[in-house]
Coordinates of C-alpha atoms in Angstrom, one line a residue:
Chain A
M1 CA 2.7 2.2 44.7
K2 CA -0.6 3.8 45.6
R3 CA -3.7 5.6 43.3
I4 CA -4.3 8.8 43.8
T5 CA -6.9 11.5 43.4
L6 CA -6.7 14.4 41.8
P7 CA -8.1 17.2 40.1
A8 CA -8.6 16.6 36.0
R9 CA -6.8 19.4 33.7
P10 CA -9.7 21.6 33.2
D11 CA -8.9 21.3 29.1
W12 CA -8.0 18.1 28.3
R13 CA -10.8 17.0 26.1
D14 CA -9.9 20.1 24.1
K15 CA -6.0 19.1 24.2
A16 CA -6.7 15.2 22.8
Q17 CA -9.1 16.5 20.5
A18 CA -6.2 19.0 18.9
V19 CA -3.9 16.2 18.6
G20 CA -6.5 13.5 17.2
F21 CA -6.7 11.4 20.4
G22 CA -10.5 10.2 20.1
F23 CA -10.5 6.9 21.6
H24 CA -9.8 8.7 25.2
V25 CA -13.7 7.0 25.1
M26 CA -14.0 3.7 23.8
Y27 CA -17.6 1.9 23.4
G28 CA -19.2 4.3 25.7
E29 CA -16.9 4.2 28.6
P30 CA -14.1 6.3 29.4
Y31 CA -10.8 5.0 28.4
W32 CA -8.3 8.0 29.4
L33 CA -8.4 9.0 33.1
D34 CA -6.9 12.4 33.6
D35 CA -8.2 12.7 37.3
A36 CA -6.5 9.8 38.8
A37 CA -2.9 8.5 38.9
Y38 CA -0.7 5.8 40.0
T39 CA 2.4 7.1 42.2
F40 CA 6.1 5.3 42.6
T41 CA 8.9 5.9 44.2
L42 CA 12.1 6.2 42.0
E43 CA 13.6 2.9 44.2
E44 CA 10.5 1.1 42.6
I45 CA 10.8 2.5 39.3
E46 CA 14.5 1.4 39.2
K47 CA 14.7 -1.6 40.9
Q48 CA 11.0 -3.0 40.5
I49 CA 10.3 -2.4 36.9
E50 CA 12.7 -0.8 34.8
E51 CA 15.7 -3.0 35.6
P52 CA 13.7 -6.5 35.6
S53 CA 12.4 -5.3 32.1
Q54 CA 15.8 -4.7 31.3
E55 CA 17.0 -8.1 32.5
L56 CA 13.6 -9.6 31.1
H57 CA 14.2 -8.4 27.3
D58 CA 17.4 -9.6 27.4
M59 CA 16.6 -13.1 28.5
C60 CA 13.7 -13.3 25.7
M61 CA 16.6 -12.2 23.4
D62 CA 18.8 -14.8 24.3
L63 CA 16.2 -17.7 24.0
V64 CA 14.8 -16.6 20.4
G65 CA 17.5 -18.1 19.0
E66 CA 16.9 -21.6 20.8
I67 CA 13.4 -21.5 20.2
V68 CA 13.8 -21.0 16.6
G69 CA 16.6 -23.8 16.3
S70 CA 14.3 -26.1 18.1
E71 CA 11.3 -28.1 16.0
E72 CA 10.1 -29.6 19.6
A73 CA 9.7 -25.5 21.1
L74 CA 8.3 -24.4 17.4
D75 CA 5.6 -27.4 17.8
R76 CA 4.8 -26.2 20.9
L77 CA 4.3 -22.6 19.8
A78 CA 2.1 -23.5 17.1
I79 CA 4.0 -21.7 14.3
P80 CA 3.0 -23.7 10.6
E81 CA 5.5 -26.1 10.0
D82 CA 5.4 -24.6 6.0
L83 CA 6.2 -21.0 7.3
R84 CA 9.2 -22.2 9.7
D85 CA 12.1 -21.0 7.3
V86 CA 10.6 -17.5 7.1
V87 CA 10.5 -16.9 11.0
Q88 CA 14.4 -18.8 11.3
R89 CA 15.6 -16.7 8.7
S90 CA 14.0 -13.2 10.4
W91 CA 16.2 -14.1 13.4
Q92 CA 19.4 -15.7 11.7
R93 CA 19.5 -12.2 9.5
R94 CA 18.6 -10.1 12.2
D95 CA 15.4 -8.7 10.8
R96 CA 15.5 -5.8 12.8
H97 CA 12.8 -5.1 15.5
L98 CA 11.1 -1.8 17.1
Y99 CA 9.3 -2.4 20.2
G100 CA 7.2 -4.1 22.7
R101 CA 5.2 -4.2 26.1
F102 CA 5.7 -6.3 29.1
D103 CA 2.8 -6.8 31.1
L104 CA 3.9 -6.8 34.6
A105 CA 2.1 -8.1 37.8
Y106 CA 3.3 -5.9 40.8
D107 CA 1.2 -3.9 44.0
G108 CA 4.5 -2.3 45.5
N109 CA 5.4 -5.9 47.1
G110 CA 7.5 -7.7 46.7
P111 CA 9.2 -8.3 42.7
A112 CA 7.0 -8.0 39.7
K113 CA 5.8 -10.6 37.5
L114 CA 5.9 -11.4 34.3
L115 CA 2.7 -12.1 33.0
E116 CA 3.1 -11.9 29.1
Y117 CA 5.5 -10.1 26.3
N118 CA 3.4 -8.4 23.8
A119 CA 6.4 -8.1 21.3
D120 CA 4.3 -8.2 18.3
T121 CA 0.9 -5.4 18.3
P122 CA 1.2 -3.4 21.2
T123 CA -1.1 -0.3 21.7
S124 CA -1.3 2.3 24.3
V125 CA 1.9 3.7 23.3
F126 CA 0.6 7.5 22.3
E127 CA -1.2 7.3 25.6
T128 CA 2.5 6.4 27.4
A129 CA 4.6 8.3 25.5
Y130 CA 3.1 11.4 24.7
F131 CA -0.5 12.2 26.1
Q132 CA 0.7 10.8 29.5
F133 CA 3.8 12.8 29.4
N134 CA 2.3 16.3 28.2
W135 CA -0.3 15.3 31.6
L136 CA 2.8 15.4 34.0
T137 CA 4.1 18.7 32.7
D138 CA 0.6 20.6 32.7
Q139 CA -0.1 19.1 36.3
I140 CA 3.1 20.2 37.5
A141 CA 2.7 23.8 35.8
L142 CA -0.8 23.8 37.1
G143 CA 0.4 23.4 40.9
V144 CA -1.3 19.9 41.2
L145 CA 2.0 18.4 41.0
P146 CA 5.0 19.0 42.5
K147 CA 7.7 20.4 41.1
D148 CA 10.1 17.3 40.8
A149 CA 7.4 15.3 39.9
D150 CA 9.0 12.8 37.6
Q151 CA 7.6 10.0 35.1
Y152 CA 9.3 7.1 34.0
N153 CA 9.0 7.5 30.4
F154 CA 11.8 7.7 27.5
L155 CA 9.9 6.1 25.1
Q156 CA 8.5 8.7 22.3
E157 CA 12.9 9.7 22.2
S158 CA 13.4 5.7 22.3
L159 CA 11.2 5.0 19.3
V160 CA 12.5 8.1 17.5
E161 CA 15.9 6.4 17.6
A162 CA 14.8 3.1 16.9
F163 CA 13.4 4.0 13.5
D164 CA 17.1 5.6 12.9
Q165 CA 18.5 2.3 13.0
F166 CA 16.5 1.7 9.2
P167 CA 17.7 2.5 6.6
K168 CA 16.2 5.9 5.3
E169 CA 16.2 5.4 1.5
P170 CA 12.9 3.1 1.1
I171 CA 9.4 4.7 1.7
F172 CA 8.5 3.3 5.8
H173 CA 4.9 1.9 4.8
F174 CA 2.2 1.8 8.0
A175 CA -0.3 -0.9 7.8
A176 CA -3.3 -1.5 10.1
I177 CA -6.9 -2.0 10.0
T178 CA -7.6 1.8 9.8
D179 CA -11.4 1.6 10.3
N180 CA -10.6 0.9 13.5
E181 CA -9.6 4.1 15.4
E182 CA -7.7 2.9 18.1
D183 CA -5.1 1.1 15.7
R184 CA -5.0 3.6 13.5
G185 CA -4.1 6.3 16.0
T186 CA -1.3 4.1 17.2
T187 CA 0.1 3.4 13.9
V188 CA -0.2 7.3 12.8
Y189 CA 1.5 8.1 15.8
L190 CA 4.1 5.4 15.1
M191 CA 4.2 7.1 11.7
D192 CA 5.4 10.5 13.5
C193 CA 8.0 9.0 15.2
A194 CA 9.7 7.7 11.9
V195 CA 8.9 10.8 10.4
Q196 CA 11.2 12.5 13.1
A197 CA 13.8 10.1 12.4
G198 CA 14.1 11.1 9.1
H199 CA 11.5 8.7 7.0
R200 CA 9.6 8.7 4.3
V201 CA 6.1 7.4 5.6
E202 CA 2.7 5.9 4.0
L203 CA -0.2 4.7 5.7
L204 CA -2.8 2.4 3.8
D205 CA -4.8 -0.4 5.4
I206 CA -3.5 -4.0 5.5
R207 CA -6.2 -5.5 3.2
E208 CA -4.7 -3.1 0.3
I209 CA -1.3 -4.2 0.5
G210 CA -1.3 -6.5 -2.8
I211 CA 1.3 -8.8 -4.7
D212 CA 3.3 -8.2 -7.7
A213 CA 4.0 -11.2 -10.2
Q214 CA 7.0 -11.7 -8.8
G215 CA 5.7 -12.2 -5.1
R216 CA 6.9 -8.6 -3.9
Y217 CA 4.4 -7.0 -1.6
T218 CA 3.0 -3.4 -3.4
D219 CA 1.0 -0.4 -2.0
L220 CA -1.8 1.5 -4.2
K221 CA 0.4 2.8 -6.0
D222 CA 1.9 0.1 -7.4
R223 CA 5.5 0.4 -5.9
V224 CA 7.4 -2.3 -4.2
I225 CA 7.0 -2.1 -0.8
D226 CA 10.3 -2.3 0.8
R227 CA 9.9 -1.9 4.8
C228 CA 6.3 -2.0 6.3
F229 CA 5.5 -1.6 10.0
K230 CA 2.0 -3.8 10.6
L231 CA -0.3 -3.9 13.7
Y232 CA -1.6 -6.9 13.0
P233 CA -0.2 -10.2 14.3
W234 CA 2.2 -12.4 12.9
E235 CA 0.3 -15.5 14.0
F236 CA -2.4 -14.1 11.8
M237 CA -0.6 -13.4 9.2
L238 CA 1.2 -16.7 8.7
R239 CA -2.5 -18.3 7.8
E240 CA -3.6 -15.9 5.6
P241 CA -3.6 -16.7 2.0
F242 CA -0.6 -13.8 1.4
A243 CA 1.3 -16.1 3.5
R244 CA 3.2 -17.9 0.7
E245 CA 5.2 -15.2 -0.4
L246 CA 7.0 -14.3 2.6
A247 CA 9.1 -16.9 1.9
R248 CA 10.1 -14.7 -0.6
S249 CA 9.5 -11.1 0.8
G250 CA 8.6 -11.7 4.3
D251 CA 11.5 -9.5 5.1
V252 CA 10.1 -6.1 4.6
F253 CA 8.0 -6.3 8.2
V254 CA 8.1 -4.7 11.1
E255 CA 8.0 -6.0 13.8
P256 CA 10.0 -9.0 12.2
A257 CA 8.6 -12.6 11.8
W258 CA 11.0 -14.0 14.7
K259 CA 8.6 -11.5 17.5
A260 CA 5.7 -14.3 16.6
V261 CA 7.8 -16.5 19.3
L262 CA 7.5 -14.1 22.0
S263 CA 4.1 -12.5 21.4
N264 CA 3.5 -15.8 22.2
K265 CA 2.2 -17.4 25.4
G266 CA 4.4 -20.7 24.9
L267 CA 7.0 -18.4 26.0
L268 CA 6.4 -18.4 29.2
P269 CA 7.2 -22.2 30.1
L270 CA 10.3 -22.0 27.6
L271 CA 11.4 -18.9 29.8
W272 CA 10.7 -20.7 33.3
Q273 CA 12.4 -23.9 32.2
R274 CA 15.8 -21.4 31.2
H275 CA 15.4 -19.6 34.4
P276 CA 13.9 -21.8 37.1
H277 CA 12.7 -19.5 40.3
H278 CA 14.0 -16.5 38.7
P279 CA 12.4 -13.7 40.9
N280 CA 10.3 -11.9 37.9
L281 CA 9.2 -15.1 36.8
L282 CA 6.1 -16.8 37.4
P283 CA 5.7 -21.1 37.3
S284 CA 4.6 -21.6 33.7
Y285 CA 4.0 -25.1 32.4
F286 CA 2.3 -26.5 29.0
T287 CA -1.0 -28.0 30.1
D288 CA 0.6 -31.8 29.7
D289 CA 3.5 -30.9 32.1
P290 CA 3.0 -32.8 35.2
A291 CA 4.2 -29.8 36.9
A292 CA 1.3 -28.3 36.3
S293 CA -1.1 -30.5 38.2
A294 CA 0.7 -29.0 41.5
L295 CA -0.6 -25.7 40.9
T296 CA -4.1 -25.1 42.9
D297 CA -4.3 -21.1 41.5
Y298 CA -3.1 -21.2 38.3
V299 CA -4.0 -18.9 35.6
R300 CA -5.2 -21.1 32.1
K301 CA -3.9 -18.6 29.0
P302 CA -4.1 -19.3 25.2
L303 CA -1.2 -19.7 23.4
L304 CA -2.5 -16.9 20.8
S305 CA -5.2 -14.6 22.8
R306 CA -5.5 -11.0 23.1
E307 CA -7.2 -8.3 24.7
G308 CA -7.5 -11.2 27.8
E309 CA -9.9 -13.9 25.5
N310 CA -10.9 -17.0 26.7
V311 CA -8.2 -16.7 29.8
T312 CA -9.2 -18.2 32.8
I313 CA -8.7 -18.1 36.5
F314 CA -8.8 -21.2 38.8
R315 CA -8.6 -20.7 42.5
D316 CA -8.1 -23.1 44.9
G317 CA -8.2 -25.6 42.1
R318 CA -11.6 -24.8 40.7
E319 CA -12.8 -21.6 38.1
A320 CA -13.3 -18.5 39.3
F321 CA -13.4 -16.5 36.4
S322 CA -13.4 -16.4 33.2
A323 CA -13.2 -14.4 29.9
P324 CA -15.0 -15.2 26.6
G325 CA -13.2 -15.1 23.1
D326 CA -12.2 -17.1 20.3
Y327 CA -9.0 -18.3 21.0
G328 CA -7.9 -21.0 22.2
D329 CA -7.5 -23.7 19.0
E330 CA -3.9 -23.8 19.2
G331 CA -3.7 -24.9 22.8
F332 CA -2.9 -23.8 26.7
V333 CA -0.2 -22.5 28.8
I334 CA -0.5 -22.6 33.1
Q335 CA 0.5 -20.1 34.7
A336 CA 1.0 -19.5 38.4
Y337 CA -1.7 -16.8 39.9
A338 CA 0.0 -13.3 40.7
P339 CA -2.1 -11.3 42.4
L340 CA -2.7 -7.5 40.9
F341 CA -2.4 -4.3 42.3
E342 CA -6.0 -3.8 43.8
S343 CA -7.8 -0.8 45.0
D344 CA -11.5 0.4 45.1
N345 CA -11.4 1.2 41.7
G346 CA -10.3 -2.5 40.5
F347 CA -7.3 -3.8 39.3
A348 CA -3.9 -2.2 38.0
V349 CA -2.0 -4.4 35.7
L350 CA 1.9 -2.4 34.7
G351 CA 2.6 -2.3 31.0
S352 CA 6.4 -2.0 30.9
W353 CA 8.0 -0.8 27.3
V354 CA 10.9 -1.5 25.5
A355 CA 11.9 0.4 21.9
G356 CA 14.8 -1.0 20.7
D357 CA 16.3 -3.0 22.7
R358 CA 16.2 -0.7 25.7
A359 CA 13.2 -0.5 28.7
C360 CA 12.1 2.6 28.4
G361 CA 8.7 3.5 29.9
L362 CA 5.7 2.5 31.6
A363 CA 1.8 2.5 31.3
V364 CA -0.9 1.7 34.0
R365 CA -3.8 0.1 33.0
E366 CA -6.9 -0.5 35.2
D367 CA -9.8 -2.9 35.1
R368 CA -12.9 -4.0 36.8
S369 CA -12.0 -7.1 35.8
R370 CA -8.7 -9.4 37.4
I371 CA -8.5 -10.0 33.3
T372 CA -7.4 -7.1 32.1
A373 CA -9.3 -6.9 28.5
N374 CA -9.9 -4.1 26.2
L375 CA -12.0 -1.5 27.8
S376 CA -9.4 -1.1 30.7
R377 CA -8.6 2.2 31.5
F378 CA -5.3 3.8 31.1
V379 CA -4.2 5.8 34.1
P380 CA -0.7 8.0 33.9
H381 CA 1.4 7.7 36.7
V382 CA 4.1 9.6 38.5
I383 CA 7.2 9.5 40.6
M384 CA 7.3 11.0 43.6
E385 CA 9.1 10.5 47.0
Chain B
M1 CA 20.8 15.1 42.9
R2 CA 18.3 12.5 41.7
R3 CA 18.2 10.9 38.6
R4 CA 15.7 12.5 36.1
M5 CA 13.4 9.7 34.6
S6 CA 11.5 12.0 32.0
G7 CA 13.0 13.4 28.8
H8 CA 13.9 17.4 29.4
R9 CA 11.8 18.4 25.7
R10 CA 8.1 17.5 26.0
P11 CA 7.0 15.2 23.0
F12 CA 5.7 16.8 20.2
L13 CA 4.2 15.4 17.0
A14 CA 6.1 16.0 13.9
L15 CA 2.5 15.5 11.7
G16 CA 0.4 17.1 14.6
T17 CA -2.2 14.8 15.0
I18 CA -2.3 11.1 15.1
A19 CA -6.2 11.7 13.7
A20 CA -5.0 11.2 9.9
S21 CA -7.8 9.4 8.0
T22 CA -6.1 9.8 4.4
L23 CA -2.5 10.0 4.5
A24 CA 0.0 10.4 2.2
L25 CA 2.8 11.2 3.7
S26 CA 5.9 10.1 1.2
G27 CA 7.9 13.5 1.9
C28 CA 8.7 15.8 -0.1
G29 CA 7.8 14.7 -3.5
E30 CA 8.4 11.8 -5.2
E31 CA 12.2 10.9 -5.8
A32 CA 13.4 11.3 -9.4
P33 CA 14.5 7.6 -10.6
S34 CA 18.2 7.1 -10.6
D35 CA 20.3 5.4 -12.6
I36 CA 21.5 1.7 -11.4
M37 CA 24.6 -0.5 -12.6
F38 CA 24.6 -4.2 -12.8
T39 CA 27.4 -6.4 -12.9
S40 CA 25.5 -9.2 -14.5
V41 CA 21.7 -10.1 -15.5
D42 CA 21.1 -12.2 -12.4
Q43 CA 22.7 -8.9 -10.0
C44 CA 19.7 -7.1 -11.6
V45 CA 17.3 -9.9 -10.7
A46 CA 18.4 -9.8 -7.6
A47 CA 17.9 -6.1 -6.6
G48 CA 14.0 -6.4 -8.1
M49 CA 14.3 -5.5 -11.6
D50 CA 12.1 -6.8 -13.9
R51 CA 13.8 -10.3 -15.3
Q52 CA 13.2 -9.5 -19.4
V53 CA 14.1 -5.9 -18.3
C54 CA 17.5 -7.3 -16.7
Q55 CA 18.1 -10.1 -20.1
A56 CA 16.9 -7.2 -22.7
S57 CA 19.2 -4.6 -21.3
Y58 CA 22.0 -7.0 -20.8
Q59 CA 21.8 -7.8 -24.5
D60 CA 21.6 -4.0 -25.7
A61 CA 24.4 -3.2 -23.3
M62 CA 26.7 -6.0 -25.0
R63 CA 25.8 -4.9 -28.5
A64 CA 26.4 -1.4 -27.6
H65 CA 29.8 -2.8 -26.7
L66 CA 31.1 -5.0 -29.4
A67 CA 30.3 -1.8 -31.7
T68 CA 31.5 1.2 -29.6
A69 CA 34.0 0.0 -27.0
P70 CA 37.3 1.8 -26.8
R71 CA 39.6 0.5 -29.1
F72 CA 43.2 -0.1 -28.6
N73 CA 45.6 -1.2 -31.5
G74 CA 48.0 -3.1 -28.7
M75 CA 47.2 -4.8 -25.8
A76 CA 49.8 -2.7 -23.4
A77 CA 47.8 0.5 -25.0
C78 CA 44.5 -0.6 -23.8
E79 CA 45.8 -2.3 -20.4
A80 CA 47.7 1.1 -19.7
E81 CA 43.9 2.7 -19.4
Y82 CA 42.3 -0.1 -18.2
G83 CA 44.5 -2.3 -16.2
T84 CA 46.2 -5.2 -16.1
G85 CA 44.4 -8.5 -17.0
Q86 CA 41.4 -6.1 -18.1
C87 CA 41.7 -6.4 -21.9
T88 CA 40.6 -8.8 -24.5
E89 CA 41.7 -8.8 -27.9
Q90 CA 38.6 -9.0 -30.6
P91 CA 38.7 -9.9 -33.6
S92 CA 37.5 -7.2 -36.5
N93 CA 34.7 -9.1 -37.7
A94 CA 33.1 -10.1 -34.5
V95 CA 31.8 -6.0 -34.3
P96 CA 28.4 -5.3 -36.4
N97 CA 28.9 -2.5 -39.2
N98 CA 32.6 -2.8 -38.8
N99 CA 34.0 0.4 -41.4
T100 CA 37.6 -0.1 -40.5
G101 CA 38.1 -1.7 -43.3
G102 CA 39.6 -5.2 -42.8
G103 CA 41.8 -4.4 -41.0
G104 CA 43.9 -6.4 -38.0
N105 CA 42.4 -7.3 -34.3
F106 CA 41.9 -5.2 -31.8
F107 CA 41.8 -5.1 -28.0
V108 CA 38.8 -3.4 -26.3
P109 CA 38.1 -3.3 -22.0
F110 CA 36.0 -6.1 -20.7
M111 CA 32.4 -4.8 -20.2
A112 CA 32.0 -4.4 -16.2
G113 CA 28.7 -4.4 -16.2
Y114 CA 25.6 -2.1 -17.3
V115 CA 23.7 1.1 -16.6
L116 CA 19.8 1.4 -16.7
S117 CA 17.3 3.5 -15.0
S118 CA 15.3 2.1 -11.8
A119 CA 12.1 3.5 -13.0
L120 CA 12.2 0.4 -15.8
N121 CA 9.5 -2.0 -14.4
N122 CA 8.7 -4.5 -17.0
I123 CA 9.7 -4.9 -20.4
G124 CA 7.3 -2.5 -22.4
D125 CA 8.9 0.3 -20.1
Y126 CA 11.8 -0.9 -21.2
Y127 CA 11.0 -0.9 -24.9
D128 CA 10.0 2.8 -24.6
Y129 CA 13.5 3.8 -22.8
R130 CA 15.0 2.3 -25.6
R131 CA 12.8 4.0 -28.2
R132 CA 13.3 7.4 -26.5
Q133 CA 17.2 7.3 -26.4
E134 CA 17.1 6.5 -29.7
E135 CA 15.2 9.2 -30.5
I136 CA 17.9 11.7 -28.7
G137 CA 20.9 10.1 -30.3
Y138 CA 21.8 6.7 -28.8
Y139 CA 22.0 4.0 -30.8
Y140 CA 21.4 1.5 -27.8
G141 CA 19.3 1.4 -24.7
S142 CA 21.2 0.2 -21.9
T143 CA 25.0 1.2 -21.5
P144 CA 27.9 -0.6 -21.2
I145 CA 30.4 0.2 -18.2
Y146 CA 34.3 -0.3 -17.8
R147 CA 36.2 0.2 -15.1
N148 CA 39.3 2.4 -15.4
R149 CA 43.0 1.2 -14.2
S150 CA 42.0 3.3 -11.2
G151 CA 38.9 1.6 -10.2
Q152 CA 36.8 4.0 -11.5
T153 CA 33.5 3.3 -13.1
V154 CA 33.4 4.8 -16.6
T155 CA 30.1 4.7 -19.3
T156 CA 31.0 5.5 -23.2
T157 CA 28.7 6.6 -25.4
V158 CA 28.6 7.6 -28.4
R159 CA 26.3 9.6 -30.6
S160 CA 24.6 9.5 -33.8
G161 CA 27.5 11.7 -35.1
G162 CA 30.1 9.5 -33.8
T163 CA 31.2 11.5 -31.0
R164 CA 32.5 9.4 -27.6
I165 CA 31.9 10.8 -24.4
D166 CA 33.4 8.8 -21.6
S167 CA 32.1 9.6 -18.1
V168 CA 33.1 8.5 -14.4
T169 CA 30.6 7.2 -12.6
A170 CA 30.4 7.4 -8.8
P171 CA 31.6 4.0 -7.7
S172 CA 29.2 4.1 -4.9
R173 CA 26.1 3.7 -7.3
Q174 CA 27.3 -0.1 -8.0
T175 CA 25.9 -0.8 -4.2
V176 CA 22.5 1.3 -4.6
K177 CA 19.7 -1.2 -4.6
P178 CA 16.2 0.5 -6.2
V179 CA 13.8 1.7 -3.7
N180 CA 9.8 1.2 -4.3
V181 CA 10.1 0.2 -7.9
N182 CA 7.1 0.5 -9.5
T183 CA 5.8 -2.8 -10.4
R184 CA 2.2 -4.3 -11.3
T185 CA 0.0 -5.3 -8.3
V186 CA -1.8 -8.8 -9.4
A187 CA -3.8 -9.3 -6.1
R188 CA -5.0 -7.5 -2.7
Q189 CA -6.7 -8.6 0.3
G190 CA -4.4 -11.3 1.4
F191 CA -3.5 -10.0 4.8
G192 CA -6.2 -8.7 6.9
G193 CA -8.8 -11.5 7.1
R194 CA -9.5 -11.0 10.8
S195 CA -10.8 -7.5 10.5
S196 CA -13.1 -7.6 13.6
F197 CA -11.9 -5.7 16.2
S198 CA -8.5 -4.2 17.6
F199 CA -5.5 -6.3 17.3
G200 CA -3.3 -4.2 19.3
G201 CA -2.5 -5.9 22.7

């Protein structure tokens, strides 16, 4: 694994504009880097990223049944008591899921380590599947990259395949906070994949979802919603006014409710308990576990944090870095510290994608801070021997 | 030759852009509402139809059945068409507007279910539907269905002139669940309360 710089495509801003990729600059900062790349060998990709990601996903899927069957585990994950049925039944019905992204610490030495599983509302999917791939083929065509340059990326076709598994009769609704450009762009990209799989689709704001007298969710045309992708976290949905209708109509949502147990940092200690010393796992504990006190270099993460909020890094037992935020009420986990790939440009985290049940692509994000946050940059990757 | 990771085709955007602000991409126009068959009121309700519509249409189908079910003078003749154990004896006085003139009992197939349109969302819609049916010559709102001896589902309709029309309906339709049923929204904004930032991770 290396970081390289190379000439940007001269017309990449026009290309971004043409496909509606407006968030290549976010909050005044560059988000997409066209003139840099992370390089990997095929061996690194296959043995250190793809195979471990597939194994981690399979381990997670094996664990879901155990978690939803245990009141103690559901307590640990702060799943609201009155809605556990919704989560349990979604798993018993095997409600179909779409995608997820592992965040991995990997610096080219030793096995990649799982930092968390964004199994509910992962973003950067358009950048990974579409824009990054076009960057590769353009750079090859321009002679900047060699002809045999490759990329670990079959994310778009895997998403289309995953969408193809859902029944086509009902309209596939897509709900997000639509006034957020990144969330809307991500959602519309997923709609595009659904259209390619033969679905009829419709976008609405998550706040526009209604209910009828029978407790069914409805769209703006007063039609019952039979299937709805939502780029909005389960941990919020379970605690909002319409949660009471989930018992009747919760099966319409994608990701399904059982993803609430995988997108939760409490997954990390549960995985470690089940697979102690697994090469791709970091020692992880709930804060009341005496074993946690043995760690001196560790990270404290809220069960439900996003965008790196309220994450604190401890070195030699002392607080070294921390990120602000509004999370933490539900509790924390402690995870052994793992170094990220570090260069003059900051720290890189690998995002390893799963679509359906298949590990299928890579996204690299880079940040000045050791805690990857919402303002981190997306850097394309390339496989070169 | 080493494995090629990236796909052979460049990814494309079917919609051309991800900048859509107001998208209504329900494909090629609205689908026509389809007829759906139910074997019981409970099955109708479970399929997501309005309960009052399910009940009223069942009662109408039963009225239509009593008045217009195919009639046979003997059990054997009825079973020959509808199968063993699929017929019942019906006293002639159970039939409304019975003008067969005091004759003996007759034999009719059991009603296997009823058909109604997936466009019926509430009892008001249903009464409209029944009125329109009456205008074009049907006596009753919803239609009873029967199962013939080879298992096919048959609908029988009688026009005002007394003409009976039997038609076979595809069996697969029995399992079709209505999708995106029209309804009335009673509340919104029950999700999305925490809308301050991006929720992707």
